Coordinates of C-alpha atoms and ligand atoms in Angstrom, one line a residue:
X1 CA 145.8 100.5 102.4
X2 CA 142.7 101.9 100.0
X3 CA 140.8 105.2 101.9
X4 CA 137.7 106.2 100.7
X5 CA 136.3 109.4 101.8
X6 CA 132.5 110.6 100.8
X7 CA 132.3 112.9 98.4
X8 CA 132.2 116.0 101.3
X9 CA 133.7 114.9 104.3
X10 CA 132.1 116.6 106.9
X11 CA 133.3 119.5 107.7
X12 CA 135.1 119.6 111.1
X13 CA 132.9 123.3 112.1
X14 CA 129.0 122.9 112.3
X15 CA 128.1 126.3 111.7
X16 CA 126.1 128.4 114.2
X17 CA 124.8 126.8 117.2
X18 CA 123.8 122.9 116.5
X19 CA 120.2 121.8 116.8
X20 CA 119.5 119.4 119.7
X21 CA 119.1 116.9 117.1
X22 CA 122.4 117.2 115.8
X23 CA 124.1 115.3 119.1
X24 CA 121.1 113.1 120.1
X25 CA 119.8 109.6 119.8
X26 CA 116.1 109.1 118.9
X27 CA 114.3 106.2 120.0
X28 CA 111.4 104.4 118.0
X29 CA 108.5 103.4 119.4
X30 CA 105.6 101.3 117.4
X31 CA 103.4 101.2 120.0
X32 CA 101.2 98.4 119.2
X33 CA 103.8 96.3 120.5
X34 CA 105.7 98.3 122.9
X35 CA 103.9 97.5 126.5
X36 CA 100.1 97.3 127.4
X37 CA 98.6 98.7 130.4
X38 CA 95.0 97.4 130.0
X39 CA 94.9 94.1 129.3
X40 CA 93.6 93.9 125.7
X41 CA 96.8 92.3 123.7
X42 CA 97.7 95.6 122.2
X43 CA 100.3 98.4 123.8
X44 CA 99.2 101.7 124.5
X45 CA 100.1 105.4 125.9
X46 CA 99.9 104.6 129.6
X47 CA 101.9 102.1 129.3
X48 CA 104.7 104.5 127.5
X49 CA 104.6 106.9 130.1
X50 CA 105.4 103.8 133.0
X51 CA 108.1 102.8 130.8
X52 CA 109.6 106.0 130.6
X53 CA 112.6 105.7 133.0
X54 CA 113.8 102.7 130.5
X55 CA 114.2 105.3 127.8
X56 CA 116.0 107.8 131.0
X57 CA 118.0 104.5 132.0
X58 CA 118.9 104.3 128.3
X59 CA 120.1 107.9 127.2
X60 CA 118.3 108.4 124.6
X61 CA 116.8 111.9 123.8
X62 CA 113.9 111.5 122.0
X63 CA 111.2 109.0 121.0
X64 CA 109.6 108.8 117.0
X65 CA 106.4 107.5 117.8
X66 CA 104.4 105.6 115.3
X67 CA 101.1 106.0 114.8
X68 CA 98.6 106.6 117.6
X69 CA 95.8 108.1 115.3
X70 CA 92.5 107.0 114.8
X71 CA 92.2 104.2 112.2
X72 CA 91.1 100.8 111.4
X73 CA 94.4 99.5 111.6
X74 CA 94.8 98.3 108.1
X75 CA 98.0 99.2 108.1
X76 CA 98.1 99.4 112.0
X77 CA 98.1 103.0 112.0
X78 CA 99.8 104.2 108.8
X79 CA 96.3 104.2 107.6
X80 CA 94.4 107.2 109.7
X81 CA 90.8 108.2 109.8
X82 CA 91.4 111.0 112.2
X83 CA 94.7 112.9 112.8
X84 CA 93.8 114.9 115.6
X85 CA 92.1 112.3 117.9
X86 CA 93.8 109.4 119.7
X87 CA 92.7 105.8 118.9
X88 CA 91.2 103.7 121.8
X89 CA 93.7 101.1 121.4
X90 CA 95.9 103.2 122.5
X91 CA 94.1 105.9 124.5
X92 CA 92.9 109.4 124.2
X93 CA 94.0 112.9 123.7
X94 CA 94.3 113.3 127.8
X95 CA 96.8 110.6 128.1
X96 CA 98.8 111.8 124.9
X97 CA 98.9 115.0 126.8
X98 CA 100.4 113.5 130.0
X99 CA 102.8 111.4 127.9
X100 CA 104.1 114.8 126.8
X101 CA 104.4 116.1 129.7
X102 CA 105.8 113.3 131.3
X103 CA 108.3 113.1 128.6
X104 CA 109.5 117.0 128.8
X105 CA 109.7 116.0 132.3
X106 CA 112.5 113.9 132.1
X107 CA 114.2 115.7 128.9
X108 CA 112.8 113.6 126.4
X109 CA 111.3 115.2 123.3
X110 CA 108.5 113.7 121.4
X111 CA 108.3 113.1 117.4
X112 CA 105.5 112.6 116.0
X113 CA 105.0 110.0 113.4
X114 CA 103.0 112.1 109.6
X115 CA 101.4 110.3 107.4
X116 CA 100.0 112.5 104.9
X117 CA 101.2 110.5 101.3
X118 CA 97.5 108.8 102.5
X119 CA 94.9 108.7 104.6
X120 CA 92.5 105.9 105.8
X121 CA 89.7 105.1 103.6
X122 CA 87.7 105.4 106.3
X123 CA 88.6 109.1 107.1
X124 CA 85.5 111.7 106.7
X125 CA 87.5 113.5 103.8
X126 CA 87.3 109.9 101.6
X127 CA 83.6 109.0 102.8
X128 CA 82.8 112.1 101.5
X129 CA 84.8 111.9 97.7
X130 CA 83.3 108.8 97.5
X131 CA 79.8 110.8 97.3
X132 CA 80.5 111.5 93.7
X133 CA 82.7 113.3 91.1
X134 CA 81.1 116.7 92.8
X135 CA 81.9 115.7 96.4
X136 CA 83.3 118.7 98.1
X137 CA 86.7 116.6 99.2
X138 CA 86.8 114.5 95.6
X139 CA 89.6 116.5 94.4
X140 CA 91.3 115.5 97.7
X141 CA 92.1 111.9 96.6
X142 CA 93.5 110.7 92.7
X143 CA 90.5 109.4 90.5
X144 CA 91.3 108.8 87.2
X145 CA 88.8 107.0 84.1
X146 CA 89.8 103.7 83.0
X147 CA 92.7 103.6 80.4
X148 CA 91.3 104.3 77.2
X149 CA 90.7 101.3 74.6
X150 CA 91.0 98.6 77.6
X151 CA 88.4 96.6 78.9
X152 CA 88.1 96.5 82.3
X153 CA 86.4 93.2 84.4
X154 CA 85.8 92.8 87.9
X155 CA 88.3 89.7 89.3
X156 CA 88.0 90.2 92.7
X157 CA 89.3 92.8 95.2
X158 CA 92.7 93.6 94.7
X159 CA 93.0 91.9 91.5
X160 CA 93.9 93.6 88.1
X161 CA 90.6 94.3 86.2
X162 CA 92.4 95.2 82.9
X163 CA 91.6 98.9 82.3
X164 CA 93.8 100.5 84.6
X165 CA 95.1 104.0 84.1
X166 CA 98.0 102.4 84.2
X167 CA 100.0 99.7 85.6
X168 CA 101.6 100.8 88.5
X169 CA 101.9 98.2 91.3
X170 CA 101.0 99.1 94.9
X171 CA 103.9 98.4 97.3
X172 CA 101.1 95.9 98.9
X173 CA 101.4 93.6 95.8
X174 CA 98.4 93.9 93.1
X175 CA 97.3 97.0 91.5
X176 CA 97.6 100.7 92.8
X177 CA 94.6 101.9 91.8
X178 CA 91.0 100.9 93.1
X179 CA 87.9 100.6 91.2
X180 CA 85.1 102.6 92.1
X181 CA 81.6 101.4 90.7
X182 CA 79.2 104.1 92.0
X183 CA 81.3 106.9 90.2
X184 CA 83.1 104.6 87.3
X185 CA 86.5 106.3 88.5
X186 CA 89.4 104.8 90.0
X187 CA 91.5 106.2 92.8
X188 CA 95.3 105.9 93.5
X189 CA 96.7 103.8 96.5
X190 CA 100.5 103.6 96.3
X191 CA 99.9 101.0 99.2
X192 CA 96.9 99.2 100.4
X193 CA 93.2 100.1 98.6
X194 CA 92.6 101.4 102.6
X195 CA 95.1 104.0 102.1
X196 CA 94.1 106.7 99.4
X197 CA 97.1 108.9 98.2
X198 CA 95.9 112.4 98.7
X199 CA 96.0 114.8 96.2
X200 CA 98.8 117.5 97.3
X201 CA 98.3 119.3 94.2
X202 CA 95.1 120.3 95.9
X203 CA 96.0 123.7 98.2
X204 CA 93.0 123.0 100.2
X205 CA 94.9 119.6 101.1
X206 CA 98.2 121.3 102.0
X207 CA 96.7 124.1 103.7
X208 CA 94.8 121.0 106.0
X209 CA 97.7 119.3 106.7
X210 CA 99.7 122.2 108.0
X211 CA 96.7 123.0 110.3
X212 CA 97.1 119.5 111.9
X213 CA 100.7 119.7 112.1
X214 CA 100.2 123.4 113.9
X215 CA 97.5 121.7 116.1
X216 CA 100.1 119.1 117.0
X217 CA 102.9 121.3 118.0
X218 CA 100.7 123.4 120.3
X219 CA 100.3 120.1 122.3
X220 CA 103.9 120.4 122.8
X221 CA 104.9 118.0 120.8
X222 CA 108.8 118.3 119.5
X223 CA 108.8 117.4 115.7
X224 CA 107.9 115.4 112.9
X225 CA 108.8 111.5 110.9
X226 CA 107.6 112.3 107.5
X227 CA 105.7 108.7 106.5
X228 CA 106.9 108.3 103.0
X229 CA 107.0 112.1 102.1
X230 CA 108.8 111.4 98.8
X231 CA 105.9 110.7 97.1
X232 CA 103.6 113.7 97.8
X233 CA 104.4 114.5 94.8
X234 CA 103.1 112.9 91.5
X235 CA 104.8 112.8 88.4
X236 CA 103.0 113.3 84.8
X237 CA 102.8 109.7 84.0
X238 CA 101.0 107.7 80.8
X239 CA 98.9 104.7 80.4
X240 CA 101.5 102.3 79.7
X241 CA 103.9 103.4 82.7
X242 CA 104.4 100.3 85.0
X243 CA 106.1 99.0 87.8
X244 CA 106.2 100.3 91.9
X245 CA 104.1 103.2 91.8
X246 CA 106.5 104.2 95.2
X247 CA 109.8 104.3 93.0
X248 CA 107.9 106.1 90.1
X249 CA 106.4 108.8 92.7
X250 CA 109.8 109.1 94.7
X251 CA 111.0 113.1 94.2
X252 CA 108.2 113.9 92.1
X253 CA 108.3 117.6 90.5
X254 CA 106.6 119.5 92.9
X255 CA 108.4 117.9 96.6
X256 CA 110.7 120.6 97.1
X257 CA 108.3 123.3 96.7
X258 CA 105.9 121.6 99.1
X259 CA 108.4 120.9 101.4
X260 CA 109.8 124.5 101.8
X261 CA 106.0 125.7 102.0
X262 CA 105.3 122.7 104.9
X263 CA 108.7 124.4 106.5
X264 CA 107.7 128.0 106.0
X265 CA 103.8 127.5 107.3
X266 CA 104.7 125.0 110.3
X267 CA 108.7 124.6 111.2
X268 CA 109.9 127.9 110.5
X269 CA 106.9 129.6 112.1
X270 CA 107.5 127.1 115.4
X271 CA 108.5 128.6 118.5
X272 CA 111.1 125.9 119.6
X273 CA 113.5 124.2 117.4
X274 CA 112.1 121.0 116.2
X275 CA 113.4 117.9 114.4
X276 CA 111.9 116.7 110.8
X277 CA 112.9 113.5 109.3
X278 CA 111.3 112.2 105.9
X279 CA 111.7 108.7 105.5
X280 CA 112.3 108.5 101.5
X281 CA 112.0 105.0 100.3
X282 CA 114.0 105.1 97.0
X283 CA 116.0 108.6 97.5
X284 CA 119.1 109.5 96.0
X285 CA 121.9 111.0 98.0
X286 CA 121.8 114.1 95.6
X287 CA 117.9 114.3 96.0
X288 CA 118.6 113.7 100.0
X289 CA 120.9 116.9 100.0
X290 CA 118.6 118.8 98.4
X291 CA 116.3 117.9 101.0
X292 CA 118.4 117.8 104.1
X293 CA 120.7 120.8 103.1
X294 CA 120.9 123.4 106.2
X295 CA 120.2 126.7 103.5
X296 CA 117.4 124.8 101.8
X297 CA 114.5 124.8 105.0
X298 CA 113.0 121.7 103.8
X299 CA 113.7 119.1 106.2
X300 CA 116.6 118.7 109.3
X301 CA 117.0 114.9 107.9
X302 CA 115.9 111.7 105.8
X303 CA 115.8 108.4 106.1
X304 CA 117.0 106.5 103.0
X305 CA 116.6 102.9 102.1
X306 CA 119.6 102.0 100.2
X307 CA 121.1 100.6 102.6
X308 CA 118.4 98.2 103.9
X309 CA 117.7 97.4 100.0
X310 CA 121.4 95.8 100.0
X311 CA 120.2 92.0 100.3
X312 CA 117.1 92.8 98.1
X313 CA 116.9 90.2 95.1
X314 CA 116.2 90.2 91.8
X315 CA 113.8 93.2 90.4
X316 CA 114.6 94.8 93.9
X317 CA 112.2 92.2 95.4
X318 CA 113.0 92.2 99.3
X319 CA 111.1 88.7 99.5
X320 CA 113.8 87.0 97.9
X321 CA 116.6 88.3 99.4
X322 CA 120.6 88.1 98.6
X323 CA 123.5 87.5 101.3
X324 CA 124.7 91.3 102.3
X325 CA 128.0 92.0 101.0
X326 CA 130.0 94.0 104.1
X327 CA 131.6 96.3 101.5
X328 CA 128.7 97.1 99.9
X329 CA 127.2 98.1 103.1
X330 CA 130.5 100.1 104.2
X331 CA 131.1 102.1 101.2
X332 CA 127.1 102.6 101.3
X333 CA 127.3 104.1 104.9
X334 CA 130.3 106.4 103.9
X335 CA 128.8 107.7 100.7
X336 CA 125.8 108.5 103.2
X337 CA 128.0 110.3 105.3
X338 CA 128.8 113.2 103.3
X339 CA 125.5 114.5 103.4
X340 CA 126.2 115.7 107.0
X341 CA 128.5 117.9 105.0
X342 CA 126.1 120.3 104.1
X343 CA 122.5 118.7 105.7
X344 CA 122.2 115.6 107.8
X345 CA 122.0 112.3 107.9
X346 CA 119.9 109.1 110.0
X347 CA 121.4 106.4 111.5
X348 CA 119.2 103.6 111.6
X349 CA 119.4 99.7 111.0
X350 CA 116.0 98.8 111.5
X351 CA 112.7 99.9 112.2
X352 CA 108.9 98.2 112.4
X353 CA 109.3 97.8 108.6
X354 CA 112.5 96.1 108.5
X355 CA 113.7 92.5 110.6
X356 CA 115.8 92.4 113.4
X357 CA 119.3 93.2 111.8
X358 CA 121.2 91.1 114.4
X359 CA 119.4 88.6 112.6
X360 CA 119.4 89.8 109.4
X361 CA 123.3 90.7 109.5
X362 CA 124.9 89.4 112.4
X363 CA 124.5 85.6 114.0
X364 CA 122.4 85.0 116.5
X365 CA 125.2 81.9 117.6
X366 CA 126.8 85.4 118.7
X367 CA 123.9 87.5 119.6
X368 CA 125.1 90.0 122.0
X369 CA 128.2 90.2 119.8
X370 CA 127.0 90.5 116.8
X371 CA 124.5 92.8 117.4
X372 CA 126.6 95.5 119.7
X373 CA 129.0 95.2 116.3
X374 CA 126.6 96.4 113.7
X375 CA 125.4 98.8 116.9
X376 CA 129.0 100.6 117.4
X377 CA 129.9 100.5 113.8
X378 CA 126.7 102.5 112.8
X379 CA 126.9 105.2 115.7
X380 CA 131.0 106.1 115.1
X381 CA 129.0 107.5 111.6
X382 CA 128.3 111.1 111.6
X383 CA 124.3 111.9 112.1
X384 CA 121.7 111.1 114.4
X385 CA 121.0 107.6 115.1
X386 CA 117.6 105.8 115.8
X387 CA 117.3 103.0 118.0
X388 CA 114.2 100.8 117.8
X389 CA 112.7 99.3 120.5
X390 CA 114.2 96.0 121.8
X391 CA 117.4 96.7 119.3
X392 CA 118.9 97.9 122.8
X393 CA 118.3 94.0 124.1
X394 CA 119.3 92.5 120.6
X395 CA 116.2 91.3 120.3
X396 CA 115.6 88.7 117.6
X397 CA 113.7 88.2 114.6
X398 CA 110.1 86.4 115.4
X399 CA 111.2 83.5 112.6
X400 CA 107.6 82.7 112.2
X401 CA 107.2 79.6 110.2
X402 CA 103.7 79.3 109.1
X403 CA 101.6 82.3 106.9
X404 CA 98.9 82.0 109.9
X405 CA 101.4 83.5 112.0
X406 CA 102.0 86.7 110.2
X407 CA 99.9 89.8 110.6
X408 CA 101.3 92.2 108.5
X409 CA 99.7 93.6 105.2
X410 CA 102.7 93.5 103.3
X411 CA 103.6 90.2 104.2
X412 CA 100.0 89.0 103.2
X413 CA 99.5 90.9 100.5
X414 CA 102.8 89.3 98.7
X415 CA 102.4 85.3 100.1
X416 CA 98.6 86.2 98.1
X417 CA 100.3 87.7 95.2
X418 CA 103.0 84.9 95.0
X419 CA 101.7 81.8 96.3
X420 CA 98.3 81.7 95.6
X421 CA 98.1 83.9 92.7
X422 CA 101.1 83.2 91.1
X423 CA 101.7 79.6 92.2
X424 CA 104.9 80.1 93.5
X425 CA 106.4 77.5 96.0
X426 CA 105.1 77.9 99.0
X427 CA 108.6 76.7 100.8
X428 CA 110.7 79.0 98.9
X429 CA 108.1 82.0 99.6
X430 CA 108.2 81.3 102.9
X431 CA 111.9 81.3 103.4
X432 CA 112.3 85.1 102.7
X433 CA 108.5 85.9 104.6
X434 CA 110.7 84.5 107.1
X435 CA 114.1 86.3 106.5
X436 CA 112.2 89.8 105.6
X437 CA 108.7 90.2 106.7
X438 CA 108.2 93.3 108.6
X439 CA 106.6 91.4 111.7
X440 CA 110.0 90.1 112.6
X441 CA 110.2 93.0 114.3
X442 CA 106.9 93.8 115.4
X443 CA 106.9 90.9 118.3
X444 CA 106.0 92.3 121.8
X445 CA 109.0 94.1 123.5
X446 CA 110.8 91.6 125.9
X447 CA 110.1 93.0 129.5
X448 CA 110.6 90.1 131.7
X449 CA 111.3 86.1 131.5
X450 CA 107.4 85.9 132.7
X451 CA 104.2 85.4 131.0
X452 CA 104.0 87.0 127.8
X453 CA 107.7 88.5 128.3
X454 CA 105.3 90.9 130.8
X455 CA 104.3 92.6 127.5
X456 CA 100.5 92.0 128.3
X457 CA 98.5 90.4 130.8
X458 CA 96.1 89.5 128.0
X459 CA 96.5 87.8 125.0
X460 CA 99.2 89.4 122.6
X461 CA 98.2 91.0 119.3
X462 CA 101.2 89.4 118.2
X463 CA 102.8 86.5 119.6
X464 CA 106.0 86.7 121.9
X465 CA 108.8 85.8 121.1
X466 CA 109.9 82.5 123.1
X467 CA 113.3 83.8 123.4
X468 CA 111.9 86.2 125.7
X469 CA 113.2 83.5 128.7
X470 CA 116.6 84.5 127.8
X471 CA 116.0 88.0 126.1
X472 CA 114.1 90.3 128.1
X473 CA 115.0 94.0 130.1
X474 CA 114.9 93.0 133.6
X475 CA 117.8 90.7 132.8
X476 CA 119.9 93.7 131.3
X477 CA 119.1 97.1 132.4
X478 CA 121.6 97.7 135.3
X479 CA 124.0 95.2 134.2
X480 CA 127.2 95.9 133.2
X481 CA 128.2 94.1 129.7
X482 CA 124.7 93.6 128.4
X483 CA 123.6 95.3 125.5
X484 CA 121.4 97.4 126.7
X485 CA 124.3 98.7 129.3
X486 CA 126.3 99.1 125.6
X487 CA 123.9 101.1 124.1
X488 CA 123.8 103.5 127.3
X489 CA 127.1 103.6 126.4
X490 CA 127.0 104.7 122.9
X491 CA 124.1 107.2 123.8
X492 CA 126.5 108.5 126.4
X493 CA 129.7 108.9 124.6
X494 CA 127.4 110.4 121.4
X495 CA 126.4 113.4 124.1
X496 CA 130.4 113.3 125.2
X497 CA 132.3 112.9 122.1
X498 CA 131.7 115.7 119.7
X499 CA 133.9 113.9 117.0
X500 CA 130.9 111.4 116.2
X501 CA 128.6 114.3 115.4
X502 CA 131.5 116.6 114.0
X503 CA 134.7 114.7 113.0
X504 CA 135.5 114.1 109.3
X505 CA 135.4 110.6 108.3
X506 CA 137.6 108.0 106.7
X507 CA 136.8 104.2 106.0
X508 CA 140.0 101.6 104.7
X509 CA 139.7 98.4 103.5
X510 CA 136.7 99.5 101.7
X511 CA 136.7 96.1 100.3
X512 CA 137.8 93.8 103.1
X513 CA 134.9 91.1 103.4
X514 CA 134.7 90.8 107.8
X515 CA 136.8 93.9 108.6
X516 CA 135.1 97.7 109.0
X517 CA 137.8 100.2 109.8
X518 CA 136.6 104.0 110.2
X519 CA 138.6 106.7 111.5
X520 CA 137.2 109.6 112.5
X521 CA 139.2 113.2 112.8
X522 CA 138.0 116.2 115.2
X523 CA 140.8 119.1 116.4
X524 CA 143.5 117.3 118.3
X525 CA 141.6 113.9 118.6
X526 CA 141.5 110.6 116.5
X527 CA 138.4 108.0 116.9
X528 CA 138.8 104.6 114.8
X529 CA 136.3 102.1 115.2
X530 CA 137.5 98.9 114.5
X531 CA 134.7 95.6 114.2
X532 CA 135.3 91.8 113.0
X533 CA 131.9 91.2 111.0
X534 CA 131.9 87.7 111.1
X535 CA 132.3 84.5 113.7
X536 CA 135.6 83.6 113.1
X537 CA 138.8 85.1 114.6
X538 CA 140.2 87.8 112.3
X539 CA 143.9 88.5 112.0
X540 CA 144.4 92.1 111.7
X541 CA 145.7 92.1 107.4
X542 CA 148.9 92.4 106.2
X543 CA 149.4 95.7 105.0
X544 CA 146.2 97.1 106.0
X545 CA 145.9 100.5 107.7
X546 CA 147.5 100.2 112.0
X547 CA 145.2 101.7 114.6
X548 CA 146.8 104.4 116.4
X549 CA 148.1 103.7 120.0
X550 CA 145.0 104.9 121.8
X551 CA 142.8 104.6 124.8
X552 CA 139.7 102.4 124.6
X553 CA 136.7 103.9 125.6
X554 CA 134.5 101.4 123.6
X555 CA 134.6 97.4 123.5
X556 CA 132.1 94.0 123.3
X557 CA 134.8 92.3 124.3
X558 CA 136.6 93.8 127.6
X559 CA 135.5 96.6 130.0
X560 CA 136.5 99.7 128.4
X561 CA 139.6 100.9 129.5
X562 CA 141.2 97.3 129.4
X563 CA 143.8 96.1 126.2
X564 CA 145.1 100.0 126.7
X565 CA 148.0 100.7 123.8
X566 CA 147.6 97.3 123.2
X567 CA 148.2 97.3 119.1
X568 CA 145.4 95.7 117.4
X569 CA 146.5 92.5 116.1
X570 CA 143.7 90.4 116.0
X571 CA 139.9 90.7 116.8
X572 CA 137.6 88.2 117.9
X573 CA 134.3 87.2 116.4
X574 CA 132.1 90.0 116.0
X575 CA 134.6 92.3 118.4
X576 CA 134.3 96.0 117.7
X577 CA 136.5 98.5 119.5
X578 CA 136.5 102.6 119.4
X579 CA 140.1 103.6 120.3
X580 CA 140.9 106.8 121.0
X581 CA 144.1 108.5 120.4
Ligands
TEU1 O1 107.0 102.5 104.6 C1 106.9 102.5 103.3 C2 108.0 101.2 102.9 O2 108.9 101.4 102.3 C3 107.8 100.0 103.6 O3 106.3 100.2 103.2 C4 108.2 98.9 103.2 O4 107.9 98.0 103.4 C5 109.4 99.0 102.7 O5 109.4 97.9 102.2 C6 110.4 98.7 103.4 O6 111.7 98.2 102.8 C7 106.1 103.5 105.5 C8 105.7 103.2 106.7 O7 107.4 103.0 107.8 C9 105.2 101.5 106.5 O8 105.2 101.1 108.1 C10 104.0 102.0 106.0 O9 103.6 100.5 105.9 C11 104.0 103.0 104.7 O10 105.2 103.4 105.0 C12 102.5 103.6 104.7 O11 102.2 104.3 105.3

């Protein structure tokens, strides 16, 4: 029996009154794919209002709403052209106000997506900046001359010219610098060329962001999910710097200063307890502790990426994935649980950027069992769990086989670079795309077995998964034993059992490839979460830490309450149990 404790096991007693998000479950809505009310094939705000009772039945506490601001949709709304307006494809500000009111009336909170590392190249600030080196908003972005001594030549859009200021690569393939012929300079874009990075060194940029955030607080929102917020402070760099620009800019020299300033100007000045979560690709545990430390007054928690990058392939290439090793995941999650000692952690397995975890790490032949096993082991950790739309139904990845079926700018950029420019084997590249593409999670939510899964009366912007005939909300909501019903139990137990948010944590048998065994302790209670994370029967390993006799409070194999006191001698394929003693 090997015990693995995080560096600092979460203390049993939180300091001071716990903020609401400490025992909350948050539901992520990717609006384009949630539900469509007007038949244009794209999800909208009115349909979210129409489906709020789905969230109430599930028992979640808040919604993280992916961007609905005005946008040319180069990156499906993560390229914003007006922060203080709603894109007509989603509705308008009046509908947003109704959504906020309807959510609050149901005890739900709304956390907006804040995308301020970059804007759209259609934003009025950038349009002005293109006016030339003396433009009013020129310094709101990051402009640099061509690299001295190098010669640039036009190789076509998104291609290297040869004299970029350095060799940083965009997260969506190609150079992270775009050429502006009129001014003879490059501008930085860590993502698409249509997403120019803002210059956070400029106090006018920061003031404009804080003003906009306070404007949304004035409309009643309850917090922010901050898109790639660890990238806003750019490091010093040189002409020979190369590699992913996103990784190079993670946690720059003034990040904590900017976040503390934002907290003073916005969150700390608010008249209610907000929730802030910073999305931080490449952040380390130590850096996350600095950001989320309770006494740091920066952010409340972060989205880290170590666990969703465990199956990245050579050179961190997610499109050349390798099989996940469960021990790596188990150790990673218990290590990040230590963050809750001084700060707080988010808990997630999927979102709009990740494939459906049941397809990625479960077994579609055991779809409901493997989905609920993963969900239960995630929720057994301290932190705030996030449920991505459709995961409460165990929706699967899209598994599109032809590049024409994909829409995602990251996926299409990778395909162009790998197949069209680098000449790699299309079948080999498609295998990686099919596994990891962000479009896997972006297919419309499956509400019914009917046409277009009840998502739209028109033509969906992205194909509906044909398995909606078997996997849909209508079949599950209210049905005991459904995946939806299991998630509703997870939400209820999180509200009822402080051991989940306040208890210490121990991981047993960390190196076992199939058994996942966590133990939580709080005051006089012990909770064991045990799962067989494989498709074969698991005999309890000889010498492994036994599970104390107790009450089964959660099971995906039999109604909770059964198997009372029966010692755990074996677990069926993808069987998970929580035993309270
Ligand atoms: O994502 C940042 C990010 O790291 C992902 O884009 C990327 O897909 C990574 O490979 C995931 O492992 C945020 C948003 O969530 C994403 O939708 C946007 O495309 C991106 O920032 C730019 O705003």
